[in-house]
Amino acid sequence: MYRPRITGRGNVPAQGPVLLASNHLASLDTVIIPTSATRPVQFLIKSSYFTGSGVLGRFMRWFFTSIGGVPVYRATGRDARAALDAGSSILRAGSVFAVFPEGTRSRDGKLHEGHGGAAWMARETGAAVVPVGLIGTGAVKPFRHLLPGRPRIEVHFGEPLDLSDLEGVPDGKARREITERMMSAIARLTGQERSGSVNASSRD
């Protein structure tokens, strides 16, 4: 419906664990990434999509489960660690897991600083880290795809990050460096301005 331009699919390794690290502009991103990738993708998604009642609630649970959603609770401590453990388990099984290092979607269109959870999973599992750049998903409006002149979105899969030089580096320093490399690679793919701060503008 949105006629996405997709580049770099061949950068996603055909086998083994892969961590897709993407910018986050809209709720649509959680649908666009798995439908654009060459392999099945799982990802964390806010738990409220799985807890609704009635027909709509059941549909939401079915839909997000069917496209690989893993519920995450917006909390610190055990719930946050459980989410990281869930992602790590998927990677250790040799599958593809997608994350938004910014944590929440960007309301201002800038690329915000990444949190350390993605780097922790990469470090713990040895998964290949592939940056993903999404362009235009934040401008998509409901039913706009039915109108003439509708905008197109872009999905760019970058080359896997080379992290070989971080072997033997202390964990804290290595995670910070991996996070920075993720965000720098995403910025190159999207052309987004980097805000230099953590994203606190959205609860989604």
Coordinates of N, CA, C and O in Angstrom, one line a residue, residues 32-101:
I32 N 6.5 -2.4 9.0 CA 7.3 -2.2 7.8 C 8.6 -3.0 7.8 O 9.0 -3.6 6.8
I33 N 9.3 -3.1 9.0 CA 10.5 -3.8 9.1 C 10.3 -5.3 8.8 O 11.0 -5.9 7.9
P34 N 9.4 -6.0 9.5 CA 9.3 -7.4 9.2 C 8.8 -7.7 7.8 O 9.1 -8.8 7.2
T35 N 8.0 -6.8 7.2 CA 7.5 -7.1 5.9 C 8.5 -6.7 4.8 O 8.3 -7.1 3.6
S36 N 9.6 -6.0 5.2 CA 10.6 -5.6 4.2 C 11.8 -6.6 4.3 O 12.6 -6.6 3.3
A37 N 12.0 -7.3 5.4 CA 13.2 -8.1 5.5 C 13.0 -9.4 4.8 O 11.9 -9.9 4.5
T38 N 14.1 -10.1 4.5 CA 14.2 -11.4 3.8 C 14.0 -12.5 4.7 O 13.8 -13.7 4.3
R39 N 14.1 -12.3 6.1 CA 13.9 -13.4 7.0 C 12.8 -13.0 8.0 O 12.6 -11.8 8.2
P40 N 12.2 -13.9 8.7 CA 11.2 -13.6 9.7 C 11.9 -12.8 10.8 O 13.0 -13.0 11.2
V41 N 11.2 -11.8 11.3 CA 11.7 -10.8 12.3 C 10.8 -10.8 13.5 O 9.6 -10.7 13.4
Q42 N 11.4 -10.8 14.7 CA 10.7 -10.6 15.9 C 11.2 -9.3 16.6 O 12.3 -8.8 16.3
F43 N 10.4 -8.6 17.4 CA 10.7 -7.4 18.0 C 9.9 -7.1 19.2 O 8.9 -7.7 19.5
L44 N 10.4 -6.2 20.1 CA 9.7 -5.8 21.3 C 8.6 -4.8 20.9 O 8.8 -3.9 20.1
I45 N 7.5 -4.9 21.6 CA 6.4 -3.9 21.4 C 5.7 -3.7 22.7 O 5.6 -4.6 23.6
K46 N 5.1 -2.5 22.9 CA 4.6 -2.2 24.2 C 3.4 -3.1 24.5 O 2.6 -3.5 23.7
S47 N 3.4 -3.5 25.8 CA 2.5 -4.6 26.3 C 1.0 -4.2 26.1 O 0.2 -5.1 26.1
S48 N 0.7 -3.0 26.1 CA -0.7 -2.6 26.0 C -1.4 -3.1 24.7 O -2.6 -3.3 24.7
Y49 N -0.6 -3.4 23.7 CA -1.2 -4.0 22.4 C -1.6 -5.4 22.7 O -2.3 -6.0 21.8
F50 N -1.2 -6.1 23.8 CA -1.5 -7.4 24.0 C -2.6 -7.6 25.1 O -3.0 -8.7 25.4
T51 N -3.0 -6.5 25.7 CA -3.8 -6.6 26.9 C -5.2 -6.1 26.7 O -6.0 -6.0 27.7
G52 N -5.6 -5.7 25.5 CA -6.9 -5.1 25.3 C -8.0 -6.2 25.4 O -7.7 -7.4 25.3
S53 N -9.2 -5.7 25.5 CA -10.3 -6.6 25.7 C -11.2 -6.5 24.4 O -11.1 -5.7 23.6
G54 N -12.2 -7.5 24.4 CA -13.2 -7.4 23.3 C -12.6 -7.9 22.0 O -11.4 -8.4 21.9
V55 N -13.3 -7.7 20.9 CA -12.9 -8.1 19.6 C -11.7 -7.4 19.1 O -10.7 -8.0 18.6
L56 N -11.6 -6.1 19.4 CA -10.4 -5.3 19.0 C -9.2 -5.8 19.7 O -8.1 -6.0 19.1
G57 N -9.3 -6.1 21.0 CA -8.2 -6.5 21.8 C -7.7 -7.9 21.3 O -6.5 -8.1 21.2
R58 N -8.6 -8.8 21.0 CA -8.2 -10.1 20.4 C -7.5 -10.0 19.1 O -6.5 -10.6 18.8
F59 N -8.0 -9.0 18.3 CA -7.4 -8.8 17.0 C -6.0 -8.3 17.1 O -5.1 -8.7 16.4
M60 N -5.8 -7.3 18.0 CA -4.5 -6.7 18.2 C -3.5 -7.8 18.7 O -2.4 -7.8 18.2
R61 N -3.9 -8.6 19.6 CA -3.0 -9.7 20.1 C -2.6 -10.6 19.0 O -1.5 -11.0 18.8
W62 N -3.6 -11.0 18.2 CA -3.4 -11.9 17.1 C -2.4 -11.3 16.1 O -1.4 -11.9 15.6
F63 N -2.7 -10.0 15.7 CA -1.9 -9.3 14.7 C -0.5 -9.2 15.1 O 0.4 -9.6 14.3
F64 N -0.2 -8.6 16.3 CA 1.1 -8.3 16.7 C 1.9 -9.6 17.0 O 3.1 -9.7 16.8
T65 N 1.2 -10.6 17.5 CA 1.9 -11.9 17.7 C 2.3 -12.5 16.3 O 3.4 -13.1 16.2
S66 N 1.4 -12.4 15.3 CA 1.6 -13.0 14.0 C 2.8 -12.4 13.3 O 3.4 -13.0 12.4
I67 N 3.0 -11.1 13.5 CA 4.2 -10.4 12.8 C 5.4 -10.4 13.7 O 6.4 -9.7 13.4
G68 N 5.4 -11.1 14.8 CA 6.6 -11.3 15.6 C 6.8 -10.4 16.8 O 7.9 -10.3 17.3
G69 N 5.7 -9.8 17.2 CA 5.8 -8.9 18.4 C 6.0 -9.7 19.7 O 5.4 -10.7 19.9
V70 N 6.9 -9.1 20.5 CA 7.2 -9.7 21.9 C 6.8 -8.6 22.9 O 7.4 -7.5 22.8
P71 N 5.9 -8.8 23.8 CA 5.4 -7.7 24.7 C 6.5 -7.2 25.6 O 7.3 -8.0 26.2
V72 N 6.6 -5.9 25.8 CA 7.6 -5.3 26.8 C 6.9 -4.4 27.6 O 6.0 -3.6 27.2
Y73 N 7.2 -4.4 28.9 CA 6.6 -3.5 29.9 C 7.5 -2.3 30.1 O 8.7 -2.4 30.3
R74 N 6.9 -1.1 30.0 CA 7.7 0.1 30.2 C 8.0 0.3 31.7 O 7.3 1.1 32.4
A75 N 9.0 -0.3 32.1 CA 9.4 -0.3 33.5 C 10.8 -0.6 33.7 O 11.5 -1.0 32.7
T76 N 11.4 -0.3 34.8 CA 12.8 -0.6 35.1 C 12.8 -1.9 35.9 O 11.8 -2.5 36.3
G77 N 14.0 -2.4 36.1 CA 14.2 -3.5 37.0 C 13.9 -4.8 36.3 O 14.3 -5.1 35.1
R78 N 13.2 -5.7 36.9 CA 13.0 -7.1 36.4 C 12.2 -7.1 35.1 O 12.5 -7.9 34.2
D79 N 11.2 -6.2 34.9 CA 10.5 -6.2 33.6 C 11.4 -5.8 32.5 O 11.3 -6.5 31.4
A80 N 12.2 -4.8 32.7 CA 13.1 -4.4 31.6 C 14.1 -5.5 31.3 O 14.4 -5.7 30.1
R81 N 14.6 -6.1 32.3 CA 15.6 -7.1 32.1 C 15.0 -8.4 31.4 O 15.6 -9.0 30.6
A82 N 13.7 -8.6 31.8 CA 13.0 -9.8 31.1 C 12.9 -9.5 29.6 O 13.0 -10.5 28.8
A83 N 12.7 -8.3 29.2 CA 12.6 -7.9 27.8 C 13.9 -8.2 27.1 O 13.9 -8.7 26.0
L84 N 15.0 -7.8 27.7 CA 16.3 -8.0 27.2 C 16.6 -9.5 27.1 O 17.2 -10.0 26.1
D85 N 16.2 -10.2 28.1 CA 16.4 -11.7 28.1 C 15.6 -12.3 27.0 O 16.1 -13.3 26.4
A86 N 14.4 -11.8 26.8 CA 13.6 -12.4 25.7 C 14.2 -12.2 24.3 O 14.3 -13.1 23.5
G87 N 14.7 -11.0 24.1 CA 15.4 -10.7 22.9 C 16.7 -11.5 22.7 O 16.9 -12.1 21.6
S88 N 17.4 -11.7 23.8 CA 18.7 -12.5 23.7 C 18.4 -13.9 23.4 O 19.1 -14.6 22.7
S89 N 17.3 -14.4 24.0 CA 16.9 -15.8 23.7 C 16.6 -16.1 22.3 O 16.9 -17.1 21.7
I90 N 15.9 -15.1 21.7 CA 15.6 -15.2 20.2 C 16.8 -15.2 19.4 O 17.0 -16.0 18.5
L91 N 17.8 -14.3 19.8 CA 19.0 -14.3 19.0 C 19.9 -15.5 19.2 O 20.4 -16.1 18.3
R92 N 19.9 -16.1 20.4 CA 20.6 -17.3 20.7 C 20.1 -18.5 19.9 O 20.8 -19.4 19.6
A93 N 18.8 -18.4 19.6 CA 18.1 -19.4 18.8 C 18.5 -19.3 17.3 O 18.0 -20.1 16.5
G94 N 19.3 -18.3 16.9 CA 19.7 -18.1 15.6 C 18.7 -17.3 14.7 O 18.8 -17.3 13.5
S95 N 17.8 -16.5 15.3 CA 16.8 -15.8 14.6 C 17.1 -14.3 14.5 O 18.2 -13.9 14.9
V96 N 16.2 -13.6 13.9 CA 16.4 -12.1 13.7 C 15.5 -11.4 14.6 O 14.3 -11.6 14.8
F97 N 16.1 -10.4 15.3 CA 15.4 -9.6 16.3 C 15.6 -8.1 16.0 O 16.8 -7.7 15.7
A98 N 14.6 -7.3 16.0 CA 14.7 -5.9 15.6 C 14.4 -5.1 16.9 O 13.6 -5.4 17.7
V99 N 15.2 -4.0 17.0 CA 15.1 -3.1 18.1 C 15.1 -1.7 17.7 O 15.6 -1.3 16.6
F100 N 14.6 -0.8 18.5 CA 14.6 0.7 18.3 C 15.5 1.2 19.4 O 15.0 1.4 20.5
P101 N 16.8 1.4 19.2 CA 17.7 1.8 20.3 C 17.2 3.2 21.0 O 17.6 3.4 22.1

